[in-house]
mmCIF file of C-alpha atoms in Angstrom:
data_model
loop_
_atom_site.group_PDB
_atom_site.id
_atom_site.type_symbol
_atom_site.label_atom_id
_atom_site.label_comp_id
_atom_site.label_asym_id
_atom_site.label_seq_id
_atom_site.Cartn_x
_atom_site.Cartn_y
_atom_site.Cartn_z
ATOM 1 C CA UNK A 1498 57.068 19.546 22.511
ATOM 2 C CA UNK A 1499 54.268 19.354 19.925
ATOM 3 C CA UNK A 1500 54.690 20.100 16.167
ATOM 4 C CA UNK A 1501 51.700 21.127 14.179
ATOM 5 C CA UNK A 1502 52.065 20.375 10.228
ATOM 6 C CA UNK A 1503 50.761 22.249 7.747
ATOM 7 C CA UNK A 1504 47.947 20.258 5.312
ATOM 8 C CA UNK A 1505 48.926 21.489 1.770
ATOM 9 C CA UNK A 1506 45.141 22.460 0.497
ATOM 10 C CA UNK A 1507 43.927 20.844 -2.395
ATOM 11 C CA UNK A 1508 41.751 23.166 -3.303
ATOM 12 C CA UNK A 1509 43.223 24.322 -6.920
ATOM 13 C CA UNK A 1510 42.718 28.263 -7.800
ATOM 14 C CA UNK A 1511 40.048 29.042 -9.790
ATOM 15 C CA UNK A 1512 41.030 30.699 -13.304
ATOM 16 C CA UNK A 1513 38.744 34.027 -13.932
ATOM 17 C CA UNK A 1514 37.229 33.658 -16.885
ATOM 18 C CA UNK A 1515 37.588 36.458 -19.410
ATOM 19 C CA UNK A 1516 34.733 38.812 -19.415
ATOM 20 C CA UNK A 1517 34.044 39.726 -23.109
ATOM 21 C CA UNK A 1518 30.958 41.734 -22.223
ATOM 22 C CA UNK A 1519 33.218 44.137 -20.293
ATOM 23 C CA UNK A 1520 36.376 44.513 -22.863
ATOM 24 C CA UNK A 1521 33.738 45.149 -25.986
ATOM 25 C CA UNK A 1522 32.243 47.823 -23.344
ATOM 26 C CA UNK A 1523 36.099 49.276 -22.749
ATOM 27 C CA UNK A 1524 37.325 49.113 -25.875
ATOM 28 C CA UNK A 1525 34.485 48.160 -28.319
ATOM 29 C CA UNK A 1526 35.702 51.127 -30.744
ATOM 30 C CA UNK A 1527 38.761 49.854 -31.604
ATOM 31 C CA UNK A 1528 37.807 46.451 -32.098
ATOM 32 C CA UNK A 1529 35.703 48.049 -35.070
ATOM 33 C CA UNK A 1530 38.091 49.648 -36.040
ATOM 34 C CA UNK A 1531 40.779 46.876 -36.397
ATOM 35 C CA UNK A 1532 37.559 44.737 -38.180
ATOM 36 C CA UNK A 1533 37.286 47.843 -40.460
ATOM 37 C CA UNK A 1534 40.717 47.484 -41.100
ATOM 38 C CA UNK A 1535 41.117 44.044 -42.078
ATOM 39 C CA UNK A 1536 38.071 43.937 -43.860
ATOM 40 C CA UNK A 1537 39.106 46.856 -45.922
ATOM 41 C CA UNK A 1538 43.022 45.091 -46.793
ATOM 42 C CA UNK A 1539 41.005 41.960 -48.102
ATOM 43 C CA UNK A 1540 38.104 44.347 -50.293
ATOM 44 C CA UNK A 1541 40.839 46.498 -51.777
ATOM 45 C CA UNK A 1542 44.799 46.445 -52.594
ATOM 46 C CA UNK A 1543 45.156 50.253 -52.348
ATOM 47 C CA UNK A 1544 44.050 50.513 -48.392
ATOM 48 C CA UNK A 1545 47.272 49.404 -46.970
ATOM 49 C CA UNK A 1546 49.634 51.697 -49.503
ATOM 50 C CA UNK A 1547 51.685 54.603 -47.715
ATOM 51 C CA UNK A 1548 50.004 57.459 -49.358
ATOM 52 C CA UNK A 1549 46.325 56.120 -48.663
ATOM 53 C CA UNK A 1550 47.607 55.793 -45.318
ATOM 54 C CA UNK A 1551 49.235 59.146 -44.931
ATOM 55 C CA UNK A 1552 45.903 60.497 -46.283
ATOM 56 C CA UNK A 1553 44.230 59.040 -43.580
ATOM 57 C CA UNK A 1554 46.236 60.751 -41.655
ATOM 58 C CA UNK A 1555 45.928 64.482 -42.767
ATOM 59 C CA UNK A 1556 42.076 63.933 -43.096
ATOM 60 C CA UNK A 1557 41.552 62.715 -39.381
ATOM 61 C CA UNK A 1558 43.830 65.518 -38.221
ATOM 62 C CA UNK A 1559 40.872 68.179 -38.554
ATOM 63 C CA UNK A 1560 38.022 65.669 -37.227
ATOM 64 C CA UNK A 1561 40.157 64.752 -34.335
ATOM 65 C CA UNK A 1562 40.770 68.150 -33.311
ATOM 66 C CA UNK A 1563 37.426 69.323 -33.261
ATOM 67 C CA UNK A 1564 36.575 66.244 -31.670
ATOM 68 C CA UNK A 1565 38.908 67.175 -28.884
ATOM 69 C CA UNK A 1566 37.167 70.289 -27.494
ATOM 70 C CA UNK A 1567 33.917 68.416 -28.161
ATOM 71 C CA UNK A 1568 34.698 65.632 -25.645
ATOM 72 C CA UNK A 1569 35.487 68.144 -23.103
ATOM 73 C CA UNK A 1570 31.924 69.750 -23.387
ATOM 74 C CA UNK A 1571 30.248 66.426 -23.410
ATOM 75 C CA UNK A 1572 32.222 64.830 -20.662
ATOM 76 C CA UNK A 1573 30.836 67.946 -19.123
ATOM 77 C CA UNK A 1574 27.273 67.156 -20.095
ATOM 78 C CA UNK A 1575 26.839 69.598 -22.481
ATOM 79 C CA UNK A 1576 26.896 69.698 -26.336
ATOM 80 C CA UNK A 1577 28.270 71.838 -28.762
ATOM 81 C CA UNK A 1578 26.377 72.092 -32.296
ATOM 82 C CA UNK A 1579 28.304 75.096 -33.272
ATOM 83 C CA UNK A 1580 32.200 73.730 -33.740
ATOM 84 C CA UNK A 1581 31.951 73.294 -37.036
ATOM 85 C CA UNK A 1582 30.941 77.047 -37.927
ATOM 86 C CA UNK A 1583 33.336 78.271 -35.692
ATOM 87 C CA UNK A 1584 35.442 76.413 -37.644
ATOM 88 C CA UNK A 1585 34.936 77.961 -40.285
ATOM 89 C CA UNK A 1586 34.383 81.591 -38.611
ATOM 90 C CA UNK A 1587 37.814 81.379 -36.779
ATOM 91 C CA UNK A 1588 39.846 80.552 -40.612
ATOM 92 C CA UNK A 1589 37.734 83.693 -42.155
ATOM 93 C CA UNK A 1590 37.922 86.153 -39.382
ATOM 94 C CA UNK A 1591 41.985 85.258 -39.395
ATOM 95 C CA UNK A 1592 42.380 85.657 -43.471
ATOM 96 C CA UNK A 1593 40.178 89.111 -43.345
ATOM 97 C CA UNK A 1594 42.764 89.940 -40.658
ATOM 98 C CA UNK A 1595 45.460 89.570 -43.102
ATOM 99 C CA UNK A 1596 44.138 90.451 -46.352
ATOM 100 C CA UNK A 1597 41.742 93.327 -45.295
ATOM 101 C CA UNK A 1598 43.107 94.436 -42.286
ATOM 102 C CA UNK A 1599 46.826 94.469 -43.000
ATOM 103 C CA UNK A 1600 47.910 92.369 -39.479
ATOM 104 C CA UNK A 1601 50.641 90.450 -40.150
ATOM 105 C CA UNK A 1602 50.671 86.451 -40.928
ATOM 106 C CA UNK A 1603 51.248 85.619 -36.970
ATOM 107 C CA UNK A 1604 49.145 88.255 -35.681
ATOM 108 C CA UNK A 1605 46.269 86.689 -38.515
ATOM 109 C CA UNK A 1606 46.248 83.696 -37.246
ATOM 110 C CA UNK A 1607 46.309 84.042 -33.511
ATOM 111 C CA UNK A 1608 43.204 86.420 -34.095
ATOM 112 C CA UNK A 1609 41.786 83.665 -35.756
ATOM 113 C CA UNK A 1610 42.331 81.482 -32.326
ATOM 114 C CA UNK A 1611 40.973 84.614 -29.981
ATOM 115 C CA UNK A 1612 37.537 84.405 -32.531
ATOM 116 C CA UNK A 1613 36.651 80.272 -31.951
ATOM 117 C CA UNK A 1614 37.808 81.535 -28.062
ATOM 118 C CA UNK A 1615 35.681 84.377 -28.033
ATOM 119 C CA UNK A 1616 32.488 82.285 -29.594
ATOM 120 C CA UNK A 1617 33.157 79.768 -27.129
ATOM 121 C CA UNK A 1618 33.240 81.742 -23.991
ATOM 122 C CA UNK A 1619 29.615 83.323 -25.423
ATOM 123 C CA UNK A 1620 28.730 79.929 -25.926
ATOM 124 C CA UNK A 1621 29.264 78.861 -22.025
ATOM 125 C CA UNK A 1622 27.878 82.150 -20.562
ATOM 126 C CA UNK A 1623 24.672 82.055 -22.325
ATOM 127 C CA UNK A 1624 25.074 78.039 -20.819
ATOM 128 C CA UNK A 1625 25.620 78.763 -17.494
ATOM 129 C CA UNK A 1626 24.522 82.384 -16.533
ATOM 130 C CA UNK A 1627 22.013 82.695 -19.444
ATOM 131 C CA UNK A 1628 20.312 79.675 -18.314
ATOM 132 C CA UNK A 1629 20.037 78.672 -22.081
ATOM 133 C CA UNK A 1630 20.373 74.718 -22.795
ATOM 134 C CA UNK A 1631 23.434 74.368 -24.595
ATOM 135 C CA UNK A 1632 21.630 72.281 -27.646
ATOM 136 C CA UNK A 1633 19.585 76.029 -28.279
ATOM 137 C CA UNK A 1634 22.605 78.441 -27.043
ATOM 138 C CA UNK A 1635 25.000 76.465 -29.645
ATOM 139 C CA UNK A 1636 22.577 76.265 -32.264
ATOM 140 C CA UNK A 1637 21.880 80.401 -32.242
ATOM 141 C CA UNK A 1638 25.837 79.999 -32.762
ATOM 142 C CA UNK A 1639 25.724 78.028 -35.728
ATOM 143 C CA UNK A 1640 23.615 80.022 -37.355
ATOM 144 C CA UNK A 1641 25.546 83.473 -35.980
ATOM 145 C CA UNK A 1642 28.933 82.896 -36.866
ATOM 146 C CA UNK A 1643 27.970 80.898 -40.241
ATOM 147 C CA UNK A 1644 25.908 84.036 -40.789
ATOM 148 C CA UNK A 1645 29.293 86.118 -40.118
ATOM 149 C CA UNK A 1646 31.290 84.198 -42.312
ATOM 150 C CA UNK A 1647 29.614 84.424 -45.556
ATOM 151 C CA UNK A 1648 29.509 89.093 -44.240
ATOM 152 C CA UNK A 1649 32.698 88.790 -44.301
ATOM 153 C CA UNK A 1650 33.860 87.048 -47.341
ATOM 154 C CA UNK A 1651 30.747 87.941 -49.532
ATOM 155 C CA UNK A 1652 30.049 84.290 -50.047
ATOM 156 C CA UNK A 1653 33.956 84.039 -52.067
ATOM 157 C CA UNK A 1654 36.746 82.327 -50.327
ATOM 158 C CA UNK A 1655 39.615 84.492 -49.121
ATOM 159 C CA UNK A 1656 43.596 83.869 -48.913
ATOM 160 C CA UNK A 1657 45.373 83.037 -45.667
ATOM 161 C CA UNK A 1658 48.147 84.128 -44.136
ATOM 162 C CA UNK A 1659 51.636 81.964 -44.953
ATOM 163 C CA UNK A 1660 52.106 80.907 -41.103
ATOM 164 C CA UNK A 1661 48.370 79.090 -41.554
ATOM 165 C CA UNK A 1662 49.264 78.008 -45.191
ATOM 166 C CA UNK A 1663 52.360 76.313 -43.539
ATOM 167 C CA UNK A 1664 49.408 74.067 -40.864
ATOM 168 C CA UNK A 1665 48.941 72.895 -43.932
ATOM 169 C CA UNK A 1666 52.060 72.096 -45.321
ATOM 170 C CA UNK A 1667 55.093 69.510 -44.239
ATOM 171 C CA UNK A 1668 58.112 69.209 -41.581
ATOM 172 C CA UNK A 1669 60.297 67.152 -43.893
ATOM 173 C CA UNK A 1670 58.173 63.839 -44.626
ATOM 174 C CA UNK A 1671 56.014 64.309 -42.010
ATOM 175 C CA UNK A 1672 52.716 66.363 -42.825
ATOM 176 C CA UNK A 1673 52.304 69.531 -40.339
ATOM 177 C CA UNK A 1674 48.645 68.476 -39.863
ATOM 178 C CA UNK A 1675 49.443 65.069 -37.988
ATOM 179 C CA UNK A 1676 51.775 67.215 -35.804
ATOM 180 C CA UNK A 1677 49.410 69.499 -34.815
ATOM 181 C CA UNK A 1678 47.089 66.301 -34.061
ATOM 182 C CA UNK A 1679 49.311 64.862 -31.841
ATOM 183 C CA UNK A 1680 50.370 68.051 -29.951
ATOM 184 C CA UNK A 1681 47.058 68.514 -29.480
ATOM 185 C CA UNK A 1682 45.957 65.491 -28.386
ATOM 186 C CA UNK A 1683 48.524 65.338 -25.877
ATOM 187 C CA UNK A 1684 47.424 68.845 -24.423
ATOM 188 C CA UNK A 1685 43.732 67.425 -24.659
ATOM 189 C CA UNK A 1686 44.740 64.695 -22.522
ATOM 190 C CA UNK A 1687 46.576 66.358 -20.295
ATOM 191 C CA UNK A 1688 43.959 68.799 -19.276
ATOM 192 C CA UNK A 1689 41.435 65.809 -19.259
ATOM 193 C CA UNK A 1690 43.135 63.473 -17.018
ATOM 194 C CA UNK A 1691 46.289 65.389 -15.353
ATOM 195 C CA UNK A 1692 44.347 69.064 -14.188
ATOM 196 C CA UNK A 1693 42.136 70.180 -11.460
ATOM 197 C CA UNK A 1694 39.735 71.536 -14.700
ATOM 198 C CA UNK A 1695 39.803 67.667 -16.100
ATOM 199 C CA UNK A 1696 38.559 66.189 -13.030
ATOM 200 C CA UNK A 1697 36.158 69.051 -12.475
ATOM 201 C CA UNK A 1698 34.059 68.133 -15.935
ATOM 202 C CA UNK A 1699 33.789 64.303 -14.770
ATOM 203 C CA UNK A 1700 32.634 65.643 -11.749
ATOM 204 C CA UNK A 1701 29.890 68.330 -12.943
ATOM 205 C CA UNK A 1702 28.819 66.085 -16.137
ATOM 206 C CA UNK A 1703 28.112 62.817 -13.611
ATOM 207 C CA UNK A 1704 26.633 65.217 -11.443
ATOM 208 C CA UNK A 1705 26.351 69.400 -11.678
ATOM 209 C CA UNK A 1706 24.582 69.602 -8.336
ATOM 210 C CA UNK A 1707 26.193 67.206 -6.293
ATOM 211 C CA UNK A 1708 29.297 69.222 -7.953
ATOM 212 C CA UNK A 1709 28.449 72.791 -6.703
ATOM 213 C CA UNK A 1710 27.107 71.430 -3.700
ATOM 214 C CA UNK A 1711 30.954 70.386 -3.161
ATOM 215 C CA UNK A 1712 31.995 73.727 -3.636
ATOM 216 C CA UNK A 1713 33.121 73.460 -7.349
ATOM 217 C CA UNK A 1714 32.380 76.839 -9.250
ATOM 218 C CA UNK A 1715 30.485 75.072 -11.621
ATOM 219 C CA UNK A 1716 29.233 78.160 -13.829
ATOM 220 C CA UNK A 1717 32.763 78.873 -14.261
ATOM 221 C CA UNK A 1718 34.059 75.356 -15.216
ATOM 222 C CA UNK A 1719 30.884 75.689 -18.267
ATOM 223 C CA UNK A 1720 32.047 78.853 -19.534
ATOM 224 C CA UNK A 1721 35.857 77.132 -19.590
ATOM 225 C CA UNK A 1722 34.920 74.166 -21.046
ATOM 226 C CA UNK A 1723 33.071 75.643 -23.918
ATOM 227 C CA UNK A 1724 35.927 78.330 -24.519
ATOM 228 C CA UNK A 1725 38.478 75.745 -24.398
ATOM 229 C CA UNK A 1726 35.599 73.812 -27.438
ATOM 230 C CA UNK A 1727 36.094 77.378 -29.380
ATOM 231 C CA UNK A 1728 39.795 77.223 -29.201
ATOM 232 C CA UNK A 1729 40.052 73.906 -30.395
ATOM 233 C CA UNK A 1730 37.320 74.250 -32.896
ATOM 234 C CA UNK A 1731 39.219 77.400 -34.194
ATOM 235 C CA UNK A 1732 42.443 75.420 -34.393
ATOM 236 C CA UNK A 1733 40.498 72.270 -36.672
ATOM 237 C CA UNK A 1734 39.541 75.579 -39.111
ATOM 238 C CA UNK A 1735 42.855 77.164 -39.420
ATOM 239 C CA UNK A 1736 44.325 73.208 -40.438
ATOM 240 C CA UNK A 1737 41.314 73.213 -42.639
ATOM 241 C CA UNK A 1738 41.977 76.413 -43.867
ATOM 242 C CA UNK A 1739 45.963 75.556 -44.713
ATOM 243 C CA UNK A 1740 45.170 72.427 -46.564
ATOM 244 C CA UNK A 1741 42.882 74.328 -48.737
ATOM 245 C CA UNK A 1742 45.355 77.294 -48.690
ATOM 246 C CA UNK A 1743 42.259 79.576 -48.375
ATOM 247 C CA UNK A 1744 39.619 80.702 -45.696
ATOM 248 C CA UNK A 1745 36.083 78.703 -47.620
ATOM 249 C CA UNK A 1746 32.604 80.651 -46.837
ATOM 250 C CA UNK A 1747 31.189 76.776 -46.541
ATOM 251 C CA UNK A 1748 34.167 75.352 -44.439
ATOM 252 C CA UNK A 1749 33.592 72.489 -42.399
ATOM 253 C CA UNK A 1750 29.593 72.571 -43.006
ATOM 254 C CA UNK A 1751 28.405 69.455 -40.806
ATOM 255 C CA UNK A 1752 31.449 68.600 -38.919
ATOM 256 C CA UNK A 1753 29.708 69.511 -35.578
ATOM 257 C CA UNK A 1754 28.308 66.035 -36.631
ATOM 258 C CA UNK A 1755 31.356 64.339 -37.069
ATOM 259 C CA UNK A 1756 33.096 65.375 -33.653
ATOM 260 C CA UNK A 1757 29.966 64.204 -31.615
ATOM 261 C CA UNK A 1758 29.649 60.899 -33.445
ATOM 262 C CA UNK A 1759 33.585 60.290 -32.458
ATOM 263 C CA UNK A 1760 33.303 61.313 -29.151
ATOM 264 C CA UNK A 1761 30.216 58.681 -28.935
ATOM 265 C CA UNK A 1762 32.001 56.262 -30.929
ATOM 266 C CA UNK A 1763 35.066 56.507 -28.764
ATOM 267 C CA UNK A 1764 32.829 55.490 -25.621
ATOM 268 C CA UNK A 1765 31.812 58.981 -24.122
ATOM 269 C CA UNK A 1766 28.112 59.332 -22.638
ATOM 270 C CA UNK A 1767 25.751 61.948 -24.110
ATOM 271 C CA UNK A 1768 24.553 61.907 -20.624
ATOM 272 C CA UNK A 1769 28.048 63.358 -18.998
ATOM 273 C CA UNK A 1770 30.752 62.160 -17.093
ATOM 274 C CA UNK A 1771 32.312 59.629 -19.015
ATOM 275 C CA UNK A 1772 34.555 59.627 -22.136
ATOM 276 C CA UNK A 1773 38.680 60.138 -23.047
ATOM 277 C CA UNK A 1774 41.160 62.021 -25.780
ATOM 278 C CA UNK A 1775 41.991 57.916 -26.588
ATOM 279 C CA UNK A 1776 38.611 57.225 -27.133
ATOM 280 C CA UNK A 1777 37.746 59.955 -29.108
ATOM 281 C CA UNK A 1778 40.828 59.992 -31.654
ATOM 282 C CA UNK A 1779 39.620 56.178 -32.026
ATOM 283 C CA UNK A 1780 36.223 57.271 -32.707
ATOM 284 C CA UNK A 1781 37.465 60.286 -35.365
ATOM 285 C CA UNK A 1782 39.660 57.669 -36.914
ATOM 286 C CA UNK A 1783 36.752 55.125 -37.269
ATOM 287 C CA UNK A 1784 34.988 57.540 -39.105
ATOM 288 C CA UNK A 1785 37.681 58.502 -41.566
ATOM 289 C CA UNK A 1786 38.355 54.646 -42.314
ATOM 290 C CA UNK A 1787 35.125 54.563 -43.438
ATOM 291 C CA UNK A 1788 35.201 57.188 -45.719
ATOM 292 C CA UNK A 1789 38.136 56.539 -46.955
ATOM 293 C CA UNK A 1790 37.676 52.973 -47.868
ATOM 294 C CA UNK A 1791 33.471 53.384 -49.388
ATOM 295 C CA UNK A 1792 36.034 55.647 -51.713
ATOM 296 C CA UNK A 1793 38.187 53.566 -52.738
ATOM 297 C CA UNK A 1794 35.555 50.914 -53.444
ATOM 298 C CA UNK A 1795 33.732 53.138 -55.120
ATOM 299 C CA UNK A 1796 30.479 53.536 -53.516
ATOM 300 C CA UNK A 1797 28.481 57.130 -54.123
ATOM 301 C CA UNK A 1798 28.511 59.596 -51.360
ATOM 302 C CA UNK A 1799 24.912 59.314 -51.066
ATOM 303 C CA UNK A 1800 25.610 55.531 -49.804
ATOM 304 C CA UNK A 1801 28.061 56.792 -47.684
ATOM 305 C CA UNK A 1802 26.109 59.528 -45.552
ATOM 306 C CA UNK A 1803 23.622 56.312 -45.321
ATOM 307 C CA UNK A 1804 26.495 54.438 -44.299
ATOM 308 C CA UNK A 1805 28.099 57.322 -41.376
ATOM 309 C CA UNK A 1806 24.318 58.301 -40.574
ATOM 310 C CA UNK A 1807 23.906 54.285 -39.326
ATOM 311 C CA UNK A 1808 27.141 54.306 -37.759
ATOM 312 C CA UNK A 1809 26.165 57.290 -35.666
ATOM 313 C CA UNK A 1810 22.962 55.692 -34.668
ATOM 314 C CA UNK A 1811 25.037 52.381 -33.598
ATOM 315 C CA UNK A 1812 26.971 54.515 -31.637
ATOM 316 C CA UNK A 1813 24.015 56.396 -29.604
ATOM 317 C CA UNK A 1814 22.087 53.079 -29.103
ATOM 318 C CA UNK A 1815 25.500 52.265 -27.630
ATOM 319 C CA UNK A 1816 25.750 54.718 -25.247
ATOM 320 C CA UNK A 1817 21.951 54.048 -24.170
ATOM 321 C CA UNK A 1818 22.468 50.347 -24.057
ATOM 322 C CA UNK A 1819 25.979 50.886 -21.401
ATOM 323 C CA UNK A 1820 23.865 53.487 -19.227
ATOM 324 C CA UNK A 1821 21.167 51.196 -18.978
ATOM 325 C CA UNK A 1822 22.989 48.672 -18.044
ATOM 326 C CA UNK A 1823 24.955 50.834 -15.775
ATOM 327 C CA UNK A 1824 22.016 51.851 -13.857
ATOM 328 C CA UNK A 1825 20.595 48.240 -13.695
#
């Protein structure tokens, strides 16, 4: 009987080198962000105390959340230049509710929601049905509901309701406005990544026509995407609107800007299809950092839109440099 042996190869296993070019690409955001960090602990002693912190923390809670319902439009290849009038809309429309209209603090606010819901649902039909890019159909919404805000307060801010005084308020230690940050990014996410709807944008922002071609009601995803923006947007106000304890005529004037450059920052595409809740909270945090500590070092706010306006353009030439290379 014959025995075969086994020669033990000497071939050794090769050890995969780490690919740096792909974890900047993944995760490039919150490398900066950690660089930011440390960079800001060595410039200045009062970064790393708990209230700085904790204001970091209120302050992102309103970019965040209008950054949310951004990333869903632009994951769906659209964009939404009217969030941060909605914003402000949504916290108006709510306190005229309750000082003008007599509707009682609960009713106020969730009128306040149905507004940003209503402007975003007109925002995705004139999209999708209208036929209207939705760079012109949300700019003719900027300038509408900013428009309707100053009508209705006369150009003088107006008191809110208690139940949106207390968004702006605390659970014990813990400020209401990080809260509301997390529950919503956790319903952000879930709809992103755990829902028929989630996988639907990826699939209509890589590719609308391919998309409807499979059957997906496409027109209808648009309108749901944007409403779910207004809703979100409308949410960011009413925070905004119980930190301030009153409804401002010039609320969140430029935030739109903010939201998009953290959804770009936090690795989304302009182009559609690409982009995460994770991202975009990193992004929205990035941006705060850097407010926060050209503050504290005391550099004018004319530096700093300089500074935010060249972060933003970082950011795009980021997103054009990863589809490039992703079509290469």
């Amino acid at each position: 009987m014959s025995t075969t042996t086994t020669t033990p190869s000497t071939e050794t296993p090769t050890r995969r080198s780490f690919d740096y070019k792909t974890f900047l690409a993944n995760n490039g955001a919150l490398v900066g962000l950690v660089v930011l960090c440390i960079a800001l602990v060595i410039a200045t002693p009062d970064f790393l105390t708990g209230q700085n912190l904790l204001n970091i923390g209120i302050q992102v809670s309103t970019v965040a959340v209008l950054a949310f319902g951004m990333t869903f439009v632009i994951v769906a290849g659209g964009i939404d230049l009217s969030v941060g009038a909605v914003a402000a809309l949504s916290a108006m429309a709510s306190g005229w509710f309750f000082v003008s209209a007599g509707l009682p603090g609960w009713m106020a606010l969730i009128a306040g929601l149905v507004v940003g819901l209503a402007a975003g649902v007109i925002n995705g039909a004139a999209n999708a049905y209208g036929k209207l890019p939705s760079f012109i159909a949300t700019l003719a919404m900027l300038s509408v509901a900013r428009g309707l805000t100053l009508v209705i307060s006369d150009g003088r801010p107006i008191k809110t309701a208690p139940e949106v005084s207390f968004l702006g308020g605390n659970i014990g230690p813990v400020p209401m406005p990080i809260v509301i940050l997390v529950l919503a990014a956790v319903v952000a996410s879930f709809i992103l990544n755990r829902t028929v709807l989630g996988r639907s944008m990826y699939a209509v922002g890589g590719n609308a026509e391919a998309a409807r071609l499979s059957g997906l009601p496409v027109k209808r995803i648009i309108v749901t995407v944007f409403a779910l923006a207004g809703l979100f947007a409308a949410l960011a106000g009413l925070l905004l609107a119980g930190r301030l304890d009153s409804a401002q005529p010039q609320a969140a004037a430029g935030y739109e800007l903010d939201a998009i450059a953290a959804v770009v920052i936090g690795g989304a595409s302009l182009s559609g299809g690409l982009g995460k809740i994770s991202g975009t909270f990193i992004g929205a945090l990035v941006l705060v950092v850097i407010r926060n500590g050209l503050n504290l070092l005391n550099v004018s706010s004319f530096w700093q839109q300089v500074v935010i306006g060249l972060v933003i353009a970082l950011a795009v030439g980021a997103d054009v440099l990863r589809r490039k290379t992703r079509n290469s």
